[in-house]
mmCIF file of C-alpha atoms and ligand atoms in Angstrom:
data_model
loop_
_atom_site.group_PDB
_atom_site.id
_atom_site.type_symbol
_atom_site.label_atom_id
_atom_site.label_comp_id
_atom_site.label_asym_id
_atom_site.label_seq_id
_atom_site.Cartn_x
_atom_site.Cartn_y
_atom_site.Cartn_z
ATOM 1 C CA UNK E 1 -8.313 -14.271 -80.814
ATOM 2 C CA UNK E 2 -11.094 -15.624 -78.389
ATOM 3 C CA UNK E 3 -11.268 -18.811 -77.337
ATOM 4 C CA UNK E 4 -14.510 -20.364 -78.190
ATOM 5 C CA UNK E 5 -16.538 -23.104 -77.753
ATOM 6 C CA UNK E 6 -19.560 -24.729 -80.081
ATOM 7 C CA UNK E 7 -21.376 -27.616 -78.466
ATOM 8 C CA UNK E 8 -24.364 -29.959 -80.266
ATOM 9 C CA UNK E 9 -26.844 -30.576 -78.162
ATOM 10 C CA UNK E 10 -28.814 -33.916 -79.905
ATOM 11 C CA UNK E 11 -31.443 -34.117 -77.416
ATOM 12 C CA UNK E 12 -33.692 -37.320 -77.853
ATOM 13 C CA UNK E 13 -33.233 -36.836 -81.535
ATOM 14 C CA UNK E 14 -31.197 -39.682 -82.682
ATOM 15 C CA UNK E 15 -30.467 -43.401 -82.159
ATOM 16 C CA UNK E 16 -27.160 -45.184 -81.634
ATOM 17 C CA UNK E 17 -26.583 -45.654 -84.899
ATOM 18 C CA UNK E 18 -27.602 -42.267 -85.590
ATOM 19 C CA UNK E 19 -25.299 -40.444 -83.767
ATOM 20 C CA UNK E 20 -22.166 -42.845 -84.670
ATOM 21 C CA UNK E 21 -23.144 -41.623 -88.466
ATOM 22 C CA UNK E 22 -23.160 -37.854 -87.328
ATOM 23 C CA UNK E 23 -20.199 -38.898 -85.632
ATOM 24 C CA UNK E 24 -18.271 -40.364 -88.905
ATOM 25 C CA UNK E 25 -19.430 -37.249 -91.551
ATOM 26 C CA UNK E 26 -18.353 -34.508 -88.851
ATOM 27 C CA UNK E 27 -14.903 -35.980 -87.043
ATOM 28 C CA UNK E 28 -13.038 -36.848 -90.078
ATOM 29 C CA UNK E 29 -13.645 -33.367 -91.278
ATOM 30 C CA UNK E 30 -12.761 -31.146 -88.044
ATOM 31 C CA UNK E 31 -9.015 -29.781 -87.402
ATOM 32 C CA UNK E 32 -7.545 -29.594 -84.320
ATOM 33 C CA UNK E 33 -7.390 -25.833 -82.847
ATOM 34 C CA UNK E 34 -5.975 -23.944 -79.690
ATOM 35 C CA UNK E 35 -9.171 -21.489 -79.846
ATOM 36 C CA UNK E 36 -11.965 -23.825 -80.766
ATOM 37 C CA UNK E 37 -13.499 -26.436 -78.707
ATOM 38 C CA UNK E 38 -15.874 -28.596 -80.526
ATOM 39 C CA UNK E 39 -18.496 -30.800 -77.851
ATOM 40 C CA UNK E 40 -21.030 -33.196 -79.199
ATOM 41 C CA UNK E 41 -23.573 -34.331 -76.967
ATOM 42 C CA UNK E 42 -25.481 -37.663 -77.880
ATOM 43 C CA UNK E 43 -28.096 -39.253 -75.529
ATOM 44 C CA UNK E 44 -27.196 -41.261 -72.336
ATOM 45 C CA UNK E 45 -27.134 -44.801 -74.296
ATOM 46 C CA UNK E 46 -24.566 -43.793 -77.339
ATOM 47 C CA UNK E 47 -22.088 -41.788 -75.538
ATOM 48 C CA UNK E 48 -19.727 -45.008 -74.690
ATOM 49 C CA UNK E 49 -19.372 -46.085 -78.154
ATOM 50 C CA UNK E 50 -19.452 -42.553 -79.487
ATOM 51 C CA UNK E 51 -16.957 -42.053 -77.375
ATOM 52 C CA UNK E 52 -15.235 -44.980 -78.154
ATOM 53 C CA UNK E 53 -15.270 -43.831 -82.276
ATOM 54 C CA UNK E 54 -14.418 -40.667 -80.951
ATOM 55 C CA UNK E 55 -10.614 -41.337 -79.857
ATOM 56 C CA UNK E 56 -10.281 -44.255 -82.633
ATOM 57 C CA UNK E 57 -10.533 -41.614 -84.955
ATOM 58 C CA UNK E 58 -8.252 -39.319 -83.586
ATOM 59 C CA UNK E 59 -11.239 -36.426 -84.105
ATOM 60 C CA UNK E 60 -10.384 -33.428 -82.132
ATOM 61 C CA UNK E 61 -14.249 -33.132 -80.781
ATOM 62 C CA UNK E 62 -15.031 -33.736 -77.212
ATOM 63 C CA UNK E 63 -17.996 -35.733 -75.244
ATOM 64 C CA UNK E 64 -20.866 -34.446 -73.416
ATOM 65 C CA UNK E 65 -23.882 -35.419 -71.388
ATOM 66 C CA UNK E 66 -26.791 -33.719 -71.505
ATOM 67 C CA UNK E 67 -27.786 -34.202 -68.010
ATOM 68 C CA UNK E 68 -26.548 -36.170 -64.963
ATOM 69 C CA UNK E 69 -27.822 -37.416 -61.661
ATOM 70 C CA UNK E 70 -27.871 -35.025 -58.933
ATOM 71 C CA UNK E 71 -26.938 -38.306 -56.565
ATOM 72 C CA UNK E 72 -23.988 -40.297 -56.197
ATOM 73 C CA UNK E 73 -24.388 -43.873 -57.427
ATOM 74 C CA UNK E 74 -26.854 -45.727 -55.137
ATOM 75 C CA UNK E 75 -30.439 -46.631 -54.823
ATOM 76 C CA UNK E 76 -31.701 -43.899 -57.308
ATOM 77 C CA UNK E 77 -33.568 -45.872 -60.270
ATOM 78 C CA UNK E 78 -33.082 -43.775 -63.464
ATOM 79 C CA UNK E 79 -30.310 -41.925 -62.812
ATOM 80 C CA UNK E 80 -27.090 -41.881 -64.640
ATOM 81 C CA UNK E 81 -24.623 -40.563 -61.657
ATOM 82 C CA UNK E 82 -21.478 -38.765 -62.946
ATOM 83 C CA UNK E 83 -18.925 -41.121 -61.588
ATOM 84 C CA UNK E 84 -20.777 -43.762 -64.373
ATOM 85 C CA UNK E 85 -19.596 -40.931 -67.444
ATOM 86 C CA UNK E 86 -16.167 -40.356 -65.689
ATOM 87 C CA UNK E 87 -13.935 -40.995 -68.563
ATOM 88 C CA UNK E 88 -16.198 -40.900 -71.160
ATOM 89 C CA UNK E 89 -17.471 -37.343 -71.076
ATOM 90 C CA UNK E 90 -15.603 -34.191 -70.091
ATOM 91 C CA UNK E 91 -18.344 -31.293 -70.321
ATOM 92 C CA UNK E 92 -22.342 -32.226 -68.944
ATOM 93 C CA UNK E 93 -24.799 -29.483 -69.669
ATOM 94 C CA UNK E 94 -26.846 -28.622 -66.729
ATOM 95 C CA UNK E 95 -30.331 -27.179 -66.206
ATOM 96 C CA UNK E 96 -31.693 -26.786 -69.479
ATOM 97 C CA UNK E 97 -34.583 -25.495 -70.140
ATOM 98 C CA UNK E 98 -36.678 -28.320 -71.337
ATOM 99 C CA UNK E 99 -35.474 -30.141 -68.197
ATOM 100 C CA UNK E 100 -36.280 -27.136 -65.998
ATOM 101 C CA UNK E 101 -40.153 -27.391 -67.875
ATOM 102 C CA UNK E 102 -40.497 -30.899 -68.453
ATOM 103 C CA UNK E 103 -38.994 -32.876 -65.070
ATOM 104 C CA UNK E 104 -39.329 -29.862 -62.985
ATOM 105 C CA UNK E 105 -35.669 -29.174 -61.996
ATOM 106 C CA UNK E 106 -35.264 -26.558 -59.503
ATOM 107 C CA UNK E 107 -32.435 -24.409 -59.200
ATOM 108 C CA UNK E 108 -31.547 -26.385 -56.288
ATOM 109 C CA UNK E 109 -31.307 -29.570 -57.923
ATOM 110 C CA UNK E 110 -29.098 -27.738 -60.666
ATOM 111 C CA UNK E 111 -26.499 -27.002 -58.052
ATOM 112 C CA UNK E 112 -26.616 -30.608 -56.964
ATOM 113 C CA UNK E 113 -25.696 -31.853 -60.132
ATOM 114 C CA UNK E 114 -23.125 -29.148 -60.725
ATOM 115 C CA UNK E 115 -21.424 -30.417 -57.235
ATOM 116 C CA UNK E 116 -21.733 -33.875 -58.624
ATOM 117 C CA UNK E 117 -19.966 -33.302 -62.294
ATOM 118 C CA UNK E 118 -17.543 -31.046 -60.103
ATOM 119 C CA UNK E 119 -16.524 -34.258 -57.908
ATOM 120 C CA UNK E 120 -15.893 -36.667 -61.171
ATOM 121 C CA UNK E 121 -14.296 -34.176 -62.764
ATOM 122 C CA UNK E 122 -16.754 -33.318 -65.641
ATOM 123 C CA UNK E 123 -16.950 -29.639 -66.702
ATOM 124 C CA UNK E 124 -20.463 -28.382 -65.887
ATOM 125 C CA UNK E 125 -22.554 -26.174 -68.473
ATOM 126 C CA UNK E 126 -25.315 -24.514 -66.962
ATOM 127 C CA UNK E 127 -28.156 -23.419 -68.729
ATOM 128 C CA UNK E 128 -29.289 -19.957 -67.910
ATOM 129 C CA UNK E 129 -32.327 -18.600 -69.131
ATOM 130 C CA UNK E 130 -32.109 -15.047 -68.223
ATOM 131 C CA UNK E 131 -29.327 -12.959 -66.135
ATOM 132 C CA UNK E 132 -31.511 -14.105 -63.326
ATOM 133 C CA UNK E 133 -31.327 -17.589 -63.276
ATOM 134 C CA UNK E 134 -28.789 -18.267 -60.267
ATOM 135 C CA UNK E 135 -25.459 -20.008 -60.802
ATOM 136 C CA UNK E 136 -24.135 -22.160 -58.493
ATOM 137 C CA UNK E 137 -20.656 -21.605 -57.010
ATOM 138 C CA UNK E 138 -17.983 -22.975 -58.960
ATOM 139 C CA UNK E 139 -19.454 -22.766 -62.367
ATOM 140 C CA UNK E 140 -16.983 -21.408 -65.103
ATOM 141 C CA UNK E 141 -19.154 -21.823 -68.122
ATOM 142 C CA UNK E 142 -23.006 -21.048 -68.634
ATOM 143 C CA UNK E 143 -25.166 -20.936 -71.976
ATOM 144 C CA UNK E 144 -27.572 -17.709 -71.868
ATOM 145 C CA UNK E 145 -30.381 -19.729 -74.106
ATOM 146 C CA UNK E 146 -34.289 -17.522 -73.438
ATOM 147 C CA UNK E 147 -36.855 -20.050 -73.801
ATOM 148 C CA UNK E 148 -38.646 -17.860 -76.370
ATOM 149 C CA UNK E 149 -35.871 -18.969 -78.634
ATOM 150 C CA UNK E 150 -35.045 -22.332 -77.897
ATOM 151 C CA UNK E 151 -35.965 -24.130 -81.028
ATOM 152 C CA UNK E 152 -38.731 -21.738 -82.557
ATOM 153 C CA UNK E 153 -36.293 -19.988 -85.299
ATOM 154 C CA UNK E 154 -36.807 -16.912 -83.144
ATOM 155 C CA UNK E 155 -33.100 -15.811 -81.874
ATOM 156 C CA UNK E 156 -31.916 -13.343 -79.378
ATOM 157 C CA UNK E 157 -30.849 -10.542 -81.003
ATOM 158 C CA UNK E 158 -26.822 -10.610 -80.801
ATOM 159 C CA UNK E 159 -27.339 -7.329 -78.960
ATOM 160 C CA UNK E 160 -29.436 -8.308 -76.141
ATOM 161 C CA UNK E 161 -27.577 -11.755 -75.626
ATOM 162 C CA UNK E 162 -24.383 -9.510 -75.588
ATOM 163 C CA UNK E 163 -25.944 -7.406 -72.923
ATOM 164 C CA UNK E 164 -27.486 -10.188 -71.026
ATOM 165 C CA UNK E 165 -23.588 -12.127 -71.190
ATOM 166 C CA UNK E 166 -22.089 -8.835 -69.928
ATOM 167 C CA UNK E 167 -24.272 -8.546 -67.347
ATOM 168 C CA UNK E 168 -23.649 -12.181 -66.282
ATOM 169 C CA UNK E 169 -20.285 -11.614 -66.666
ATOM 170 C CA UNK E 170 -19.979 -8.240 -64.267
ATOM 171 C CA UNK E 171 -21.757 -10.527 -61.521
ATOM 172 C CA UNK E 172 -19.405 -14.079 -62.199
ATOM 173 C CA UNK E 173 -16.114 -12.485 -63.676
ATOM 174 C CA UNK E 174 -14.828 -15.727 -64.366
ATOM 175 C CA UNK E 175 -17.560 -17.324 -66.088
ATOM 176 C CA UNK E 176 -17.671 -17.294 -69.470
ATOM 177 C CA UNK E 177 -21.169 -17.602 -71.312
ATOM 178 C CA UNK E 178 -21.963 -18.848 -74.837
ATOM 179 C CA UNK E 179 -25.443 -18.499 -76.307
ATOM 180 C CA UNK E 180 -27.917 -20.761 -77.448
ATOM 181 C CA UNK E 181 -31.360 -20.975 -79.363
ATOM 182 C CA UNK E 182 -31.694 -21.090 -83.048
ATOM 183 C CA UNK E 183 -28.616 -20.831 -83.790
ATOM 184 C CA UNK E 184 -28.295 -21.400 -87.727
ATOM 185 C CA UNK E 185 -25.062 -20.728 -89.968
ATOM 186 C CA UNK E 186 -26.521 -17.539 -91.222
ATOM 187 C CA UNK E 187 -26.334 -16.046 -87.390
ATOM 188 C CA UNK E 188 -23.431 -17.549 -85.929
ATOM 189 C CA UNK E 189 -21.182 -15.453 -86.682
ATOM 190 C CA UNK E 190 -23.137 -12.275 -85.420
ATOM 191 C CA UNK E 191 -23.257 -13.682 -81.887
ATOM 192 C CA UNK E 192 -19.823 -14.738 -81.757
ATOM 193 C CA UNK E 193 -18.784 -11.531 -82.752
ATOM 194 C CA UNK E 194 -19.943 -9.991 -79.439
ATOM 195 C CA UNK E 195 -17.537 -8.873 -77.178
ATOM 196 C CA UNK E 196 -19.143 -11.295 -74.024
ATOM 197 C CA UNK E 197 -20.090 -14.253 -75.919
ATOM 198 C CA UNK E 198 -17.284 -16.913 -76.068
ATOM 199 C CA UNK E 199 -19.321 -19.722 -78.204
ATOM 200 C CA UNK E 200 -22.453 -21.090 -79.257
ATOM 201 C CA UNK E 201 -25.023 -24.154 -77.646
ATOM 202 C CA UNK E 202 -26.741 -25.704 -81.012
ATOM 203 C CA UNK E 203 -29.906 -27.978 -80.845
ATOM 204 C CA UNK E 204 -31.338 -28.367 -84.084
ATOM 205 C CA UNK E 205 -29.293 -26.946 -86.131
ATOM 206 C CA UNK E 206 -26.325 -29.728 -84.896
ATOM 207 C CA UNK E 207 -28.309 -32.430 -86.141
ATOM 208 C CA UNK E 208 -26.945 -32.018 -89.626
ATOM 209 C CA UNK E 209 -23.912 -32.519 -90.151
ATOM 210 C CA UNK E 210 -23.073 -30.518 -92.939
ATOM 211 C CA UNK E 211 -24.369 -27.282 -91.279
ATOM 212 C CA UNK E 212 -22.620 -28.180 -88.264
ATOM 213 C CA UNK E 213 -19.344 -28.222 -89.766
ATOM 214 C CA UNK E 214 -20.508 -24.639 -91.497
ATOM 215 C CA UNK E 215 -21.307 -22.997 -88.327
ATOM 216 C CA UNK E 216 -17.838 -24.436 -86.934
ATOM 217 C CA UNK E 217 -16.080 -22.921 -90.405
ATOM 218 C CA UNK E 218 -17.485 -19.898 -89.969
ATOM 219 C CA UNK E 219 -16.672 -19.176 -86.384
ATOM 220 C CA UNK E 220 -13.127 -21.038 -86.734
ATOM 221 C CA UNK E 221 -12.178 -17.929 -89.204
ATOM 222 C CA UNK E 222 -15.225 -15.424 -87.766
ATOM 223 C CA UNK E 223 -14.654 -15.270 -83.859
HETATM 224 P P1 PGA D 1 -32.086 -24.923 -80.765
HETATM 225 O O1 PGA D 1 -31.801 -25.524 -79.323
HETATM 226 O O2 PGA D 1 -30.741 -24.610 -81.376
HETATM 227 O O3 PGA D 1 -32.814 -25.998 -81.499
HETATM 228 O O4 PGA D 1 -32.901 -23.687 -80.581
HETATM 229 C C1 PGA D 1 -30.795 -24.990 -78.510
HETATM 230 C C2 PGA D 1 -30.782 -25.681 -77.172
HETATM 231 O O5 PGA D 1 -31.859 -26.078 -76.700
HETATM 232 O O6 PGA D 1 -29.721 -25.870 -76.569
#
């Protein structure tokens, strides 16, 4: 069996308190497994005490960041610099789309950041928006997520995401890709299916709990 991963991206979508809910309906409820990572990825301000609920439940699930500074600590007003989320996350996703669009990050930048989560030890996740995006050196995991799909209920085809995963995979051999953009339960399991696609990057479909924990049943016994 595959090893896969499923990662909840909240975006800006919920407070504090909002994500420590999410937090108490869906890591009671997840089991521990060799082949399944589980990443939740809460906004800047609630990953410490998400984190914190996270390990005094004993909830298999691990932290992310959805971003991080492409500077050390310093004089950079704003930024949260990955030695600051040392110890509290272990995966950051990297050049997303809506970051790409909306703070104009350059591929450049993305490969700063990479080297930055690289030094504190945080797993980077690198958006890729087609098999021509560029992936910096050193990158072991990348989500292929198409903007046409990102949170419009229009998906990839499993097919074409396959292709475009194989394709990214013939360039990086050791990267492994998962796929992301409106992902639901119903489709899931039809892109983790596919021979090159080793998980799934959820937005809105994360948000609820209860069809989180679906899409995790149904690729826990589906992959
Ligand atoms: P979506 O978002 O599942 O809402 O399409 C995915 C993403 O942006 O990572």
């Amino acid at each position: 069996m595959k090893k896969l991963w499923i990662i909840a991206n909240f975006k800006s979508n919920f407070t504090l308190k909002e994500s420590l809910e999410w937090l108490s309906e869906v890591g009671p409820k997840l089991h521990s497994s060799e082949n399944l990572k589980v990443v939740a990825c809460p906004d800047f301000l609630s990953l410490e005490e998400f984190k914190k609920d996270c390990l005094a439940g004993g909830y298999p699930l691990m932290v992310g960041a959805q971003d991080i500074s492409p500077f050390p600590g310093g004089a950079f007003t704003g930024e949260e610099p990955a030695q600051a989320l040392t110890g509290i996350v272990q995966l950051a996703i990297l050049g997303h789309s809506e970051r790409r669009e909306n703070f104009s990050e350059s591929d450049q930048d993305i490969a700063k950041k990479v080297a930055q989560s690289k030094e504190s030890g945080i797993l980077p996740l690198v958006c890729v928006q087609s098999e021509n995006t560029p992936i910096p050196e050193g990158v072991d995991l990348v989500a292929y997520e198409p903007v046409f799909a990102i949170g419009t209920g229009h998906p990839d085809t499993p097919e074409n995401a396959d292709k475009v995963a194989g394709y990214i995979r013939s360039k990086h051999p050791q990267v492994r890709v998962l796929y992301g953009g409106s992902v639901t339960q119903e489709n899931c399991k039809a892109f983790i299916q596919r021979e090159n696609i080793n998980g799934l990057l959820i937005g809105s479909a994360s948000l609820d709990p209860e069809e989180f924990l679906e899409i995790i049943e149904e690729c826990q016994y589906g992959g």
